[in-house]
Amino acid sequence: MKQHISKLTKIIGWILFLLAIAAFCVQLGFLYVDAKFQATYIDNRLFYIINIFCIFSLVLAVLVLLRLTKRFKIVLTSIVVVFIVVQAVMLIGSNQEIKNITSVSPDWKHVLSIKENTETGNAVYYRSYYGILARPKEKLPYETSGEFKVEWLAKDVAAVTYKTADNTIQQYVGTYGDRGSGRSYYYVGAEIHGKWQGNNIEVISDTKGITVTENGESELFDWDSIHQFGTLAVVLKKNDEAVWTISLNENFEVHSAASEKTVGTISLYKATMGDSQPIILRYKGSN
Amino acid sequence: MKKFILSAAGAILIGLIIVTVIYHQNVNEVTYPQLGQLNKGQDNQNSQNNLEQPRSEQLQPINRNDTITYTLQNNELNITFNKGKDWIKVPVEKDLLFEGEYNGSEQELIENSYVLTEERAAFLYSKGPSWDQKGILVTYSLDQGKTWVTTVVTKPFPAMRFRKIDFLNDQFGYIILSGDRTMSQEYSIVYLTHDGGKTWKATKQPPTTRLIASGGFVDETTGFLSYGTINPEEPNVYVTQDGGETWAHAVFHIPKKYDQIFVQAEVPVKEKSHLAVVVNQGPNGDYAGGEVKGKFISEDNGKTWEFSKEVQPNETAYQ
């Protein structure tokens, strides 16, 4: 029995040891990719977490695999504790300088990542590659104030609502998919041409623009104040401030022929830093 | 075995510390997207979108190696004095910088149409409500973009083709313009400033209507205009030694061997006690590969020029 346990601990020890080596190799690989391709971790904190994981596995492996004197164990443990504390401090410190806004999609396939330089208010939207790596895609057009709210309107649409330095509300939409063939660009505003209805809310998209009627009050957004993101969402703006985001749900079908029937639903999402839930709207025919 | 595990553990620990140090040096910067970065996968946020709604993109210097440089992204002109860390918007509409006879891609500023140094940023352009009321303007800053001054060089001026602005010191500068081209004839003229660009004064017109190829001043009184762009057969240079009051045809003594080979003079420079200029083979030259130039020396301040040597494409022409 004892032998059995010791065999098992040995196996666990070696697994831990290999995990530590693997984590170390990941970090080395990351540094190379960072230097060569400007790819970084999707969340800067990952770097420190992997470090902590690596050293933690390493020490456990050493303690399990080797018979060490008590003094040696104490020295080893204190080195590791110091190392982990330093990494944790760095993790917290770095996130205060560069704030990471990271959100995983409901189906775990995409990661929305925004990194904000808290000092300058410059925020950059990153696109993820291979899950944990990311590359900068574009700078958010306004100086941010540090308040962000992320809501996934669909499996592949993430609406980011944020407050700017001059106290306006803006929305940025990360899109990770397509409702058409995936090969051609189309305009969301044109695809949702017609009347849409949901709970106390009506949206009409026509040649003038998009009209949103909420509790009997209508507001028209002309095409100049409608900004499209990818091929999945538009943000409706008034006085240079975001008011609504409209996105195409997963069941929405984009047809190349205008004559085909509109299939699927859309989501309407209010731009506010408070609580807001996306409202599902159904097609009620052309005007 | 014990030795192996301990040394591997030690190596990883030291390695992690080094990796952390390297990482920590870069982590406090948000990297910005680069131009032309490939977007893989399902990502349709691309240029097609910009047709309808230009989106602001992160500014990237036109030349990454220069500390002082510019960018024309987002349909505006921005300049930087620190490799793109900070950008200053130049108060000139981008389209105006390409007014006149220009048929490039508008990706880069027209060569010689601007001055961008630590002491001075100046941009030469044309502006006006209609074609017969367009003036030539210079917008410049002497404090790295904190304040800007716009001056009118001349008005009206026909559609501008050749344009060059340069300063020899903080007071003296020149502008060479050509315009109103019809076939291979055009009007060319030089303007000078003696007060750092505040006011510009026209010089006498050189007695030629050929197309101008290049030009420049070597000091406040001595300037050159080099003509012939399409099929030049010999260097055609006009020189002034009195700040543009009079222009005289410069004489080039070309050895027979190089007759009709070195045909287009570039801008002369001061070299020790004399002036030197390289004469290139024009657009159609094919002598020794077409890139070799002839160097000429003038001992009388640019009136007459004697051949000195051939200059290979990779060697510096002037000492």
Coordinates of C-alpha atoms in Angstrom, one line a residue:
Chain A
M1 CA 0.0 0.0 0.0
K2 CA 2.7 2.4 1.0
Q3 CA 4.6 1.5 -2.0
H4 CA 1.6 2.1 -4.1
I5 CA 1.2 5.6 -2.6
S6 CA 4.8 6.4 -3.1
K7 CA 4.5 5.3 -6.7
L8 CA 1.5 7.5 -7.2
T9 CA 3.1 10.5 -5.6
K10 CA 6.1 10.0 -7.8
I11 CA 3.9 10.1 -10.9
I12 CA 2.1 13.2 -9.6
G13 CA 5.5 14.7 -8.9
W14 CA 6.8 14.1 -12.4
I15 CA 3.5 15.4 -13.9
L16 CA 3.9 18.6 -11.9
F17 CA 7.5 18.9 -13.0
L18 CA 6.6 18.5 -16.6
L19 CA 3.8 21.0 -16.2
A20 CA 6.3 23.5 -14.8
I21 CA 8.6 23.0 -17.7
A22 CA 5.7 23.4 -20.1
A23 CA 4.6 26.6 -18.5
F24 CA 8.2 27.9 -18.7
C25 CA 8.3 27.0 -22.4
V26 CA 5.0 28.8 -22.9
Q27 CA 6.5 32.0 -21.4
L28 CA 9.6 31.7 -23.6
G29 CA 7.5 31.1 -26.7
F30 CA 5.3 34.1 -25.7
L31 CA 8.3 36.4 -25.4
Y32 CA 9.4 35.3 -28.9
V33 CA 6.0 35.8 -30.4
D34 CA 5.7 39.2 -28.7
A35 CA 9.0 40.4 -30.1
K36 CA 8.4 39.0 -33.6
F37 CA 4.7 39.4 -34.2
Q38 CA 3.7 42.0 -31.6
A39 CA 1.3 39.5 -30.2
T40 CA 0.6 39.8 -26.5
Y41 CA -1.5 37.9 -24.0
I42 CA -5.1 38.6 -24.3
D43 CA -5.0 39.8 -20.7
N44 CA -1.7 41.0 -19.4
R45 CA -2.4 39.4 -16.0
L46 CA -2.1 36.0 -17.7
F47 CA 1.7 36.4 -17.7
Y48 CA 2.0 36.6 -14.0
I49 CA -0.6 33.9 -13.4
I50 CA 1.4 31.5 -15.6
N51 CA 4.5 32.4 -13.7
I52 CA 2.9 31.7 -10.4
F53 CA 1.5 28.4 -11.7
C54 CA 4.9 27.4 -13.0
I55 CA 6.8 28.1 -9.8
F56 CA 4.0 26.5 -7.7
S57 CA 4.1 23.2 -9.8
L58 CA 7.9 23.3 -9.7
V59 CA 8.1 23.5 -6.0
L60 CA 5.5 20.9 -5.4
A61 CA 7.3 18.6 -7.8
V62 CA 10.6 19.1 -6.0
L63 CA 9.0 18.5 -2.6
V64 CA 7.3 15.4 -3.8
L65 CA 10.1 13.9 -5.8
L66 CA 13.1 14.6 -3.5
R67 CA 13.9 13.9 0.1
L68 CA 15.2 17.2 1.4
T69 CA 16.4 18.4 4.7
K70 CA 14.0 20.5 6.7
R71 CA 16.3 23.5 6.4
F72 CA 16.4 23.2 2.6
K73 CA 12.6 22.9 2.5
I74 CA 12.3 26.1 4.5
V75 CA 14.7 28.0 2.3
L76 CA 13.0 26.7 -0.9
T77 CA 9.5 27.5 0.4
S78 CA 10.5 31.0 1.4
I79 CA 12.1 31.7 -2.0
V80 CA 8.9 30.6 -3.6
V81 CA 6.7 32.6 -1.3
V82 CA 8.8 35.7 -2.1
F83 CA 8.6 35.0 -5.8
I84 CA 4.8 34.5 -5.8
V85 CA 4.3 37.7 -3.7
V86 CA 6.4 39.7 -6.1
Q87 CA 4.5 38.3 -9.1
A88 CA 1.2 39.1 -7.4
V89 CA 2.3 42.7 -6.6
M90 CA 3.4 43.1 -10.2
L91 CA 0.1 41.7 -11.5
I92 CA -1.9 44.2 -9.5
G93 CA 0.4 47.0 -10.3
S94 CA 0.4 46.4 -14.0
N95 CA -3.4 46.2 -14.1
Q96 CA -3.5 49.6 -12.5
E97 CA -1.4 51.1 -15.3
I98 CA -2.9 49.1 -18.1
K99 CA -6.4 48.1 -17.3
N100 CA -7.5 44.9 -19.0
I101 CA -11.1 44.5 -19.9
T102 CA -11.5 40.9 -20.9
S103 CA -14.7 39.0 -21.6
V104 CA -15.3 35.5 -22.9
S105 CA -18.2 34.8 -25.3
P106 CA -21.0 32.6 -24.0
D107 CA -19.9 29.7 -26.2
W108 CA -16.3 30.1 -25.0
K109 CA -15.1 30.6 -28.6
H110 CA -14.1 34.3 -28.6
V111 CA -12.5 36.6 -26.2
L112 CA -13.1 40.3 -26.2
S113 CA -10.1 42.2 -25.0
I114 CA -9.6 45.9 -24.5
K115 CA -6.5 47.4 -22.8
E116 CA -6.7 50.8 -21.5
N117 CA -3.8 53.0 -20.5
T118 CA -5.3 54.5 -17.4
E119 CA -2.9 57.5 -17.5
T120 CA -3.7 58.7 -21.0
G121 CA -7.2 57.3 -21.4
N122 CA -6.1 55.6 -24.7
A123 CA -7.9 52.2 -25.0
V124 CA -7.1 49.7 -27.7
Y125 CA -9.3 46.9 -28.9
Y126 CA -7.4 43.6 -29.3
R127 CA -8.5 40.6 -31.4
S128 CA -7.7 37.1 -30.0
Y129 CA -5.7 34.5 -31.8
Y130 CA -5.3 30.9 -30.5
G131 CA -7.3 31.7 -27.4
I132 CA -4.7 33.4 -25.2
L133 CA -2.8 35.6 -27.6
A134 CA -4.0 38.9 -29.0
R135 CA -3.0 41.6 -31.4
P136 CA -4.0 45.2 -31.4
K137 CA -6.8 45.9 -33.9
E138 CA -7.8 49.5 -33.4
K139 CA -7.8 52.3 -30.9
L140 CA -11.1 53.3 -29.4
P141 CA -12.0 56.6 -31.0
Y142 CA -12.6 58.5 -27.7
E143 CA -10.5 59.1 -24.6
T144 CA -11.8 56.7 -22.0
S145 CA -12.5 57.3 -18.4
G146 CA -12.0 53.8 -17.1
E147 CA -15.6 52.7 -16.9
F148 CA -16.5 49.8 -19.2
K149 CA -19.4 47.5 -19.5
V150 CA -19.4 44.4 -21.7
E151 CA -22.5 42.6 -22.9
W152 CA -22.6 39.8 -25.4
L153 CA -25.6 40.4 -27.6
A154 CA -25.0 37.2 -29.5
K155 CA -22.3 34.4 -29.4
D156 CA -20.2 36.6 -31.7
V157 CA -21.2 40.2 -30.9
A158 CA -19.9 42.0 -27.8
A159 CA -21.1 45.5 -27.1
V160 CA -18.8 47.6 -25.0
T161 CA -20.4 50.6 -23.4
Y162 CA -17.9 53.0 -22.0
K163 CA -17.7 56.5 -20.6
T164 CA -15.4 59.0 -22.2
A165 CA -13.2 61.6 -20.5
D166 CA -15.7 64.3 -21.4
N167 CA -18.5 62.3 -19.8
T168 CA -20.3 61.1 -22.9
I169 CA -21.4 57.5 -23.4
Q170 CA -20.0 55.6 -26.3
Q171 CA -20.4 52.1 -27.6
Y172 CA -17.9 50.0 -29.4
V173 CA -18.9 46.6 -30.8
G174 CA -16.5 43.7 -31.2
T175 CA -17.8 41.3 -33.9
Y176 CA -16.5 37.8 -34.5
G177 CA -18.7 36.4 -37.2
D178 CA -21.0 36.9 -40.1
R179 CA -24.6 36.2 -41.0
G180 CA -24.1 35.9 -44.8
S181 CA -21.7 33.8 -46.8
G182 CA -18.8 35.2 -44.9
R183 CA -17.3 36.3 -48.2
S184 CA -18.9 39.6 -48.8
Y185 CA -19.6 42.8 -47.0
Y186 CA -23.2 44.0 -46.5
Y187 CA -24.8 46.8 -44.6
V188 CA -26.7 45.9 -41.5
G189 CA -29.0 48.9 -41.9
A190 CA -30.1 47.7 -45.3
E191 CA -30.5 44.1 -44.2
I192 CA -32.9 45.0 -41.5
H193 CA -35.0 47.2 -43.8
G194 CA -38.6 47.1 -42.5
K195 CA -40.5 47.2 -39.2
W196 CA -39.3 45.4 -36.1
Q197 CA -41.2 45.0 -32.8
G198 CA -40.4 43.9 -29.3
N199 CA -41.5 44.7 -25.8
N200 CA -42.9 48.3 -26.0
I201 CA -40.3 49.1 -28.6
E202 CA -40.5 49.5 -32.4
V203 CA -37.7 49.9 -34.8
I204 CA -38.2 51.0 -38.4
S205 CA -35.3 51.0 -40.9
D206 CA -36.1 52.8 -44.1
T207 CA -34.5 55.2 -46.6
K208 CA -34.4 58.1 -44.1
G209 CA -32.6 56.1 -41.5
I210 CA -33.5 54.1 -38.4
T211 CA -36.4 55.2 -36.2
V212 CA -36.6 53.8 -32.6
T213 CA -40.0 54.2 -30.9
E214 CA -39.8 53.6 -27.2
N215 CA -43.0 54.0 -25.0
G216 CA -44.6 56.0 -27.8
E217 CA -41.6 58.4 -28.2
S218 CA -40.0 58.2 -31.6
E219 CA -36.4 59.2 -32.5
L220 CA -35.0 59.2 -36.0
F221 CA -31.3 58.5 -36.5
D222 CA -30.3 59.4 -40.1
W223 CA -27.7 57.3 -41.9
D224 CA -24.9 59.7 -41.2
S225 CA -25.2 59.1 -37.5
I226 CA -25.3 55.3 -37.8
H227 CA -22.0 53.5 -37.5
Q228 CA -21.5 49.9 -38.5
F229 CA -19.2 47.5 -36.8
G230 CA -18.1 44.5 -38.8
T231 CA -21.2 43.0 -40.5
L232 CA -23.2 42.3 -37.4
A233 CA -24.0 45.6 -35.6
V234 CA -24.7 49.3 -35.9
V235 CA -24.5 51.9 -33.3
L236 CA -27.0 54.8 -33.5
K237 CA -25.7 58.1 -32.3
K238 CA -27.1 61.4 -31.4
N239 CA -25.0 64.5 -30.7
D240 CA -21.8 62.4 -30.9
E241 CA -23.1 60.1 -28.2
A242 CA -24.2 56.5 -28.5
V243 CA -27.9 55.9 -27.9
W244 CA -28.6 52.3 -29.1
T245 CA -26.8 49.3 -30.6
I246 CA -28.7 47.1 -33.0
S247 CA -27.2 43.7 -33.7
L248 CA -28.2 40.7 -35.8
N249 CA -29.0 37.6 -33.7
E250 CA -27.6 34.1 -34.6
N251 CA -30.9 33.2 -36.3
F252 CA -30.7 36.1 -38.7
E253 CA -30.1 35.2 -42.3
V254 CA -28.6 37.6 -44.8
H255 CA -29.6 36.9 -48.4
S256 CA -27.9 38.2 -51.4
A257 CA -31.3 38.8 -53.1
A258 CA -33.4 41.6 -51.6
S259 CA -36.6 39.8 -52.6
E260 CA -36.1 37.0 -50.2
K261 CA -38.1 36.9 -46.9
T262 CA -36.5 38.4 -43.8
V263 CA -35.6 35.5 -41.4
G264 CA -34.5 35.9 -37.8
T265 CA -34.5 38.4 -35.0
I266 CA -32.4 41.4 -34.0
S267 CA -31.3 42.8 -30.6
L268 CA -31.7 46.3 -29.5
Y269 CA -29.4 47.4 -26.7
K270 CA -29.5 50.7 -24.9
A271 CA -26.3 52.7 -24.3
T272 CA -26.2 53.3 -20.6
M273 CA -23.7 52.6 -17.8
G274 CA -26.6 51.4 -15.7
D275 CA -28.5 48.2 -16.0
S276 CA -29.8 47.4 -19.5
Q277 CA -30.8 44.2 -21.1
P278 CA -30.8 43.6 -24.9
I279 CA -34.4 43.5 -26.2
I280 CA -35.2 40.9 -28.9
L281 CA -37.2 42.4 -31.8
R282 CA -39.2 40.4 -34.4
Y283 CA -39.8 41.3 -38.0
K284 CA -43.3 42.7 -38.6
G285 CA -43.1 43.2 -42.4
S286 CA -41.9 46.0 -44.6
N287 CA -43.3 49.5 -44.1
Chain B
M1 CA 18.5 12.3 -10.4
K2 CA 18.3 14.7 -7.5
K3 CA 21.0 16.9 -9.1
F4 CA 19.1 17.0 -12.4
I5 CA 15.8 18.0 -10.8
L6 CA 17.4 20.6 -8.6
S7 CA 19.4 22.2 -11.4
A8 CA 16.4 22.2 -13.7
A9 CA 14.3 23.8 -11.0
G10 CA 17.0 26.4 -10.4
A11 CA 17.3 27.1 -14.1
I12 CA 13.6 27.6 -14.4
L13 CA 13.5 29.9 -11.4
I14 CA 16.3 32.1 -12.8
G15 CA 14.7 31.9 -16.2
L16 CA 11.4 33.1 -14.9
I17 CA 13.0 36.0 -13.1
I18 CA 14.7 37.1 -16.4
V19 CA 11.5 36.6 -18.4
T20 CA 9.6 38.7 -15.9
V21 CA 12.2 41.5 -16.1
I22 CA 12.0 41.5 -19.9
Y23 CA 8.2 41.5 -19.8
H24 CA 7.9 44.1 -17.2
Q25 CA 9.9 46.6 -19.3
N26 CA 7.3 46.4 -22.1
V27 CA 4.1 45.7 -20.3
N28 CA 3.3 49.3 -19.4
E29 CA 2.7 50.2 -23.0
V30 CA -0.4 49.6 -24.9
T31 CA 0.7 48.6 -28.4
Y32 CA -1.2 50.2 -31.1
P33 CA -2.4 48.5 -34.3
Q34 CA 0.0 48.7 -37.1
L35 CA -0.8 49.6 -40.6
G36 CA -1.4 46.8 -43.0
Q37 CA -1.7 44.3 -40.2
L38 CA -3.4 41.3 -41.5
N39 CA -6.7 40.5 -40.0
K40 CA -7.3 36.8 -40.1
G41 CA -10.5 34.9 -39.7
Q42 CA -14.0 36.3 -39.6
D43 CA -13.3 39.9 -39.4
N44 CA -15.0 42.2 -41.8
Q45 CA -14.1 45.5 -40.1
N46 CA -12.0 46.5 -43.0
S47 CA -11.6 49.2 -45.5
Q48 CA -14.9 48.6 -47.2
N49 CA -16.3 50.0 -44.1
N50 CA -14.3 53.1 -44.4
L51 CA -16.1 54.1 -47.6
E52 CA -19.2 54.9 -45.7
Q53 CA -17.8 55.9 -42.4
P54 CA -14.1 56.7 -42.0
R55 CA -13.0 55.4 -38.7
S56 CA -10.2 56.9 -36.8
E57 CA -7.1 54.7 -36.8
Q58 CA -4.1 54.8 -34.6
L59 CA -1.4 57.0 -36.2
Q60 CA 1.7 55.5 -37.5
P61 CA 4.7 57.4 -38.7
I62 CA 5.3 57.4 -42.5
N63 CA 8.9 56.5 -41.7
R64 CA 9.4 54.6 -38.6
N65 CA 13.1 55.4 -38.4
D66 CA 12.7 59.1 -38.3
T67 CA 12.3 60.9 -35.0
I68 CA 10.6 63.9 -36.8
T69 CA 8.1 62.7 -39.3
Y70 CA 4.4 62.8 -40.3
T71 CA 1.4 60.7 -41.3
L72 CA -1.6 61.3 -43.6
Q73 CA -3.8 58.8 -41.9
N74 CA -7.5 59.6 -41.2
N75 CA -7.5 62.1 -44.1
E76 CA -5.5 64.7 -42.1
L77 CA -1.9 65.7 -41.7
N78 CA -0.3 65.0 -38.3
I79 CA 3.3 65.5 -37.4
T80 CA 5.4 64.1 -34.6
F81 CA 8.7 65.1 -33.1
N82 CA 9.3 62.0 -31.1
K83 CA 8.8 59.0 -33.3
G84 CA 5.0 59.0 -33.1
K85 CA 4.6 59.1 -29.3
D86 CA 2.8 62.4 -29.6
W87 CA 1.1 63.8 -32.6
I88 CA 0.2 67.3 -33.6
K89 CA -2.4 68.0 -36.1
V90 CA -1.4 70.5 -38.8
P91 CA -4.2 73.0 -39.5
V92 CA -4.2 72.4 -43.2
E93 CA -6.8 70.2 -45.0
K94 CA -5.1 67.2 -46.5
D95 CA -6.6 67.7 -50.0
L96 CA -5.1 71.2 -50.3
L97 CA -1.6 69.7 -50.0
F98 CA -2.1 67.9 -53.3
E99 CA -3.8 70.7 -55.2
G100 CA -2.6 71.5 -58.6
E101 CA -1.0 69.2 -61.1
Y102 CA -0.5 66.0 -59.0
N103 CA -1.3 62.5 -59.9
G104 CA 0.1 60.4 -57.1
S105 CA -1.6 58.3 -54.5
E106 CA -1.7 60.9 -51.8
Q107 CA 0.0 58.4 -49.5
E108 CA 3.0 60.7 -48.9
L109 CA 3.5 64.4 -49.1
I110 CA 4.8 65.7 -52.4
E111 CA 8.6 65.8 -52.2
N112 CA 10.1 69.2 -51.3
S113 CA 6.6 70.7 -50.7
Y114 CA 7.3 70.9 -47.0
V115 CA 10.0 71.5 -44.4
L116 CA 10.0 69.4 -41.2
T117 CA 12.8 69.9 -38.8
E118 CA 13.2 70.5 -35.1
E119 CA 13.2 74.2 -35.6
R120 CA 10.6 74.5 -38.3
A121 CA 7.5 72.8 -39.8
A122 CA 6.3 74.4 -43.0
F123 CA 3.8 73.2 -45.6
L124 CA 3.3 74.7 -49.0
Y125 CA -0.1 74.3 -50.6
S126 CA -2.7 76.0 -52.8
K127 CA -6.2 77.2 -51.7
G128 CA -9.0 79.2 -53.1
P129 CA -12.7 79.2 -53.9
S130 CA -12.2 78.8 -57.7
W131 CA -9.5 77.9 -60.1
D132 CA -8.8 81.5 -61.0
Q133 CA -8.7 82.6 -57.4
K134 CA -6.4 80.1 -55.9
G135 CA -3.5 81.4 -53.9
I136 CA -0.3 79.8 -52.8
L137 CA 0.0 79.6 -49.0
V138 CA 2.5 78.5 -46.5
T139 CA 1.4 77.3 -43.0
Y140 CA 4.3 77.1 -40.6
S141 CA 5.2 76.6 -37.0
L142 CA 8.4 77.5 -35.2
D143 CA 7.6 76.0 -31.8
Q144 CA 7.0 72.3 -32.8
G145 CA 3.3 72.8 -33.6
K146 CA 2.1 74.8 -30.6
T147 CA 1.3 77.8 -32.7
W148 CA 0.8 78.1 -36.5
V149 CA 1.1 81.0 -38.9
T150 CA -0.4 81.0 -42.4
T151 CA 1.0 83.4 -45.0
V152 CA 0.0 84.0 -48.6
V153 CA 3.0 83.7 -50.9
T154 CA 1.1 84.9 -54.0
K155 CA -2.4 85.2 -55.3
P156 CA -3.8 84.3 -57.8
F157 CA -1.6 81.5 -59.1
P158 CA -2.4 79.0 -61.9
A159 CA -2.5 75.3 -61.3
M160 CA 0.8 74.5 -59.6
R161 CA 3.0 71.7 -60.9
F162 CA 6.6 71.9 -59.6
R163 CA 6.8 73.1 -56.0
K164 CA 9.7 73.4 -53.6
I165 CA 10.1 75.1 -50.3
D166 CA 13.3 75.3 -48.3
F167 CA 15.1 77.4 -45.7
L168 CA 18.9 78.0 -45.5
N169 CA 18.8 79.5 -42.1
D170 CA 16.1 80.8 -39.7
Q171 CA 15.5 84.0 -41.8
F172 CA 16.2 83.1 -45.5
G173 CA 14.1 80.7 -47.4
Y174 CA 12.9 80.2 -51.0
I175 CA 10.0 78.8 -52.8
I176 CA 10.2 77.6 -56.4
L177 CA 6.9 77.2 -58.3
S178 CA 5.8 76.3 -61.7
G179 CA 2.3 76.3 -63.1
D180 CA -0.1 76.9 -66.0
R181 CA 1.5 74.1 -68.0
T182 CA 0.4 73.6 -71.6
M183 CA 2.0 70.7 -73.3
S184 CA 5.7 71.1 -72.5
Q185 CA 5.7 74.8 -71.7
E186 CA 5.0 76.4 -68.3
Y187 CA 5.6 79.4 -66.2
S188 CA 8.1 79.2 -63.4
I189 CA 9.0 81.7 -60.6
V190 CA 10.9 82.0 -57.4
Y191 CA 9.8 83.7 -54.2
L192 CA 12.2 84.6 -51.4
T193 CA 11.8 85.4 -47.7
H194 CA 14.2 87.3 -45.5
D195 CA 12.1 87.2 -42.4
G196 CA 11.7 83.5 -41.7
G197 CA 8.6 83.0 -43.9
K198 CA 6.4 85.9 -42.7
T199 CA 6.5 87.7 -46.1
W200 CA 7.5 86.4 -49.5
K201 CA 8.7 88.4 -52.5
A202 CA 8.7 87.4 -56.1
T203 CA 12.0 87.4 -58.0
K204 CA 12.3 88.2 -61.7
Q205 CA 11.0 85.5 -64.0
P206 CA 13.7 83.4 -65.6
P207 CA 13.7 83.8 -69.5
T208 CA 12.4 80.3 -70.3
T209 CA 9.1 78.4 -70.5
R210 CA 10.6 74.9 -70.4
L211 CA 9.5 72.6 -67.7
I212 CA 11.5 72.9 -64.5
A213 CA 13.2 69.9 -63.1
S214 CA 14.8 71.2 -59.9
G215 CA 16.2 74.2 -58.3
G216 CA 17.6 75.7 -55.2
F217 CA 19.7 78.4 -53.5
V218 CA 23.2 77.9 -52.1
D219 CA 23.2 81.2 -50.2
E220 CA 21.0 84.4 -50.0
T221 CA 22.1 85.6 -53.4
T222 CA 23.1 82.6 -55.5
G223 CA 20.3 80.3 -56.8
F224 CA 19.8 77.9 -59.7
L225 CA 16.9 76.6 -61.7
S226 CA 17.4 73.5 -63.8
Y227 CA 15.1 72.9 -66.7
G228 CA 14.2 70.0 -69.0
T229 CA 12.2 67.1 -67.8
I230 CA 11.0 65.1 -70.8
N231 CA 13.8 64.6 -73.2
P232 CA 16.7 66.9 -72.1
E233 CA 19.8 66.8 -74.4
E234 CA 22.0 69.0 -72.2
P235 CA 21.9 70.6 -68.8
N236 CA 19.8 73.8 -69.0
V237 CA 20.5 75.8 -65.9
Y238 CA 19.8 79.4 -65.1
V239 CA 21.8 81.1 -62.3
T240 CA 21.2 84.2 -60.3
Q241 CA 23.9 85.9 -58.3
D242 CA 21.9 88.8 -57.1
G243 CA 19.0 87.2 -55.3
G244 CA 16.8 86.7 -58.3
E245 CA 17.1 90.2 -59.8
T246 CA 18.7 88.7 -63.0
W247 CA 18.9 85.2 -64.3
A248 CA 21.7 84.1 -66.7
H249 CA 22.1 80.9 -68.6
A250 CA 24.9 78.8 -67.0
V251 CA 27.5 77.3 -69.4
F252 CA 28.4 73.6 -69.0
H253 CA 31.6 72.4 -70.7
I254 CA 30.8 68.8 -71.3
P255 CA 33.5 66.5 -72.6
K256 CA 32.6 65.0 -76.0
K257 CA 32.4 61.6 -74.4
Y258 CA 29.5 62.6 -72.3
D259 CA 27.7 64.7 -74.8
Q260 CA 23.9 64.0 -74.6
I261 CA 24.6 61.6 -71.7
F262 CA 24.7 63.9 -68.7
V263 CA 21.7 66.1 -69.5
Q264 CA 19.8 67.1 -66.3
A265 CA 21.4 69.2 -63.6
E266 CA 20.5 68.7 -60.0
V267 CA 20.8 71.4 -57.3
P268 CA 24.3 72.7 -56.8
V269 CA 26.0 72.7 -53.4
K270 CA 28.9 74.7 -51.9
E271 CA 32.1 72.6 -51.7
K272 CA 35.2 74.2 -50.1
S273 CA 36.0 77.2 -52.3
H274 CA 33.8 76.3 -55.3
L275 CA 30.4 75.0 -56.2
A276 CA 29.7 71.5 -57.3
V277 CA 26.7 69.9 -59.0
V278 CA 25.8 66.5 -60.3
V279 CA 24.2 66.1 -63.7
N280 CA 22.1 63.0 -64.1
Q281 CA 21.1 61.2 -67.3
G282 CA 17.5 62.3 -67.3
P283 CA 14.6 59.9 -67.5
N284 CA 15.8 57.9 -70.5
G285 CA 19.6 57.6 -69.8
D286 CA 21.2 54.3 -70.3
Y287 CA 24.9 55.0 -70.0
A288 CA 26.6 52.4 -67.7
G289 CA 23.2 51.4 -66.4
G290 CA 21.6 54.9 -66.4
E291 CA 22.4 55.7 -62.8
V292 CA 25.9 57.1 -63.1
K293 CA 26.1 60.9 -62.8
G294 CA 28.6 63.4 -63.9
K295 CA 30.1 65.8 -61.3
F296 CA 30.8 69.4 -62.5
I297 CA 32.7 72.1 -60.6
S298 CA 32.2 75.9 -60.9
E299 CA 34.9 78.4 -59.8
D300 CA 32.9 81.5 -60.7
N301 CA 29.9 81.0 -58.5
G302 CA 27.8 79.0 -61.0
K303 CA 28.3 80.8 -64.3
T304 CA 30.5 78.2 -66.0
W305 CA 30.9 74.5 -65.1
E306 CA 33.8 72.1 -65.8
F307 CA 33.5 68.3 -65.8
S308 CA 35.3 66.8 -62.8
K309 CA 34.4 63.1 -62.6
E310 CA 31.8 60.3 -62.9
V311 CA 29.9 59.5 -59.8
Q312 CA 28.8 55.9 -59.2
P313 CA 25.2 55.4 -58.0
N314 CA 26.4 54.2 -54.6
E315 CA 29.0 56.8 -53.9
T316 CA 28.5 60.2 -52.4
A317 CA 28.9 63.0 -54.9
Y318 CA 29.9 65.8 -52.6
Q319 CA 32.5 66.2 -49.9

